[in-house]
Amino acid sequence: MSAERHVLILGGTTEARRLAAELAADPALRVTSSLAGRVAEPRLPAGEVRIGGFGGPGGLARWLREQQVDALIDATHPFAGTISFNAAEAAADARVPLLALRRPGWVAGPGDRWTSVASLDEAARALPALGERVFLTTGRMGLAAFAHLEDMWFLVRSVDAPEPPVPARMETLLDRGPFTLDGERSLLRRHRIDVVVTKDSGGAATSAKLVAAREVGVPVVVVRRPCVPRGVREVADPGAAASWLRELLPQPRPFP
């Protein structure tokens, strides 16, 4: 048996890549990052990488046992949803310690005109009362919820091109964060945006649009995060996740 301790990171986020880079610097650790494969050209983290699903919680539990994983860290996107529940079930089945690395959500401040909704369908229902030219930053998945709004114009920003069904009056902007405040200001002005739709992803990489909208009084429809498994320990940043792992898997040498 290898002396290395094996850590599986369910990744795809900025925080997951930062954590993988820190952990992979330790030769006593074998670090594997798992990506869902929804992005055509993902940013690959340090260490080993696998792409694709596990086949549900049973498949993930089997992989944890077969690969002799010592710790599992769920650092997926806040809206990944199902994978977090699969991770909790699989970790319990395989008896592997589990930690959730979840960035804090955004909080409205003075001057923000936010409408909080529970889903993309609810966001679509709220739009007609708020504006006509929509900056839609929820990614390429789920655009069908807005396809029936034929009188509205949409600017859709995503990493990869969306597939139908999509709104009839739509322009696509293929881009990847982080985004600058000046860039977001220019985008809102150039496209005459009067309402923004976003998911509460949290983090700084895509928050500039919220500041830009606040400055010009543009309302923002914010889709709340889905529920997460109860009883799973959570931390908010990669440093705290590394500290948890240091305590869980003590190393014979100082942790980097």
Phi, psi and omega in degrees: 000138180293145177285346179293146173261132187263126179242128175255125176251119172277107196244213184109354181250166176301318181296322179295319179294320178296318179295316180299320180296320180291315184288324182293344178286348180264115182294346179277356181245139168257118186248121176242129175253133178252126179247145185291330180090017181278341179258134185297317181232078183289157173282117186276136179277171174290156180089195179283150181226134170237145183235131180119166182283173180256349184089040178085180183298326179294318178294322178293318178299319179296318179297319179300318180288314183296323181269006177051053180283131181266338180204142180240129179238118178271100179244036181283171179298144180304337180257012177296327170070268190301321185298327180293321177290321176298320180296317180297317180292317182293318180298319179294319181295314183274356181058049177248130178301138184236137174230141175255125175257103184235119178295145179297150177283169178283152179234129180294143179238182179304131179094346178285139177244079186259142168244117182270130180228164185264346185201169175294324177298318179292325176298317179298322180292331182280337189299314185305332180275355187247331183179181182236337180244111194252131169263106186258112186243033183266007180090180185277347180274141174087010181292343178301333180297339183250000187295335183276354183273075188288339181270359183251153178250138185236135165256113184254120177253128179205164179288316179245158182296136179285160178243151181296157005281139180223166176301145182292321181257093189212140170242137183255133176243109180273113184201162182225135179291172009284152181248145182269158178295317179299320179295319180290322176301313181297319181297314180298319182289314185296323182262005178053047181290133177239004172200142181243141174239129181214157169269150179284072181286332185074177178083168185268342188298327183235017184276348183299329179298328179291320178293316180299319179294320179299318184300325183254008176075023180278130179290152180233128173265119185248119178277122181293156179289149175288167178295154178237160181299140177278151174085000178268130179295138182236146169227163188254352183212158183299326179299318178293325177294320178295322178295318177300317181293323178300319179288325182285318183239076182301136183257153178286348179237161177303139179289137183293000000 
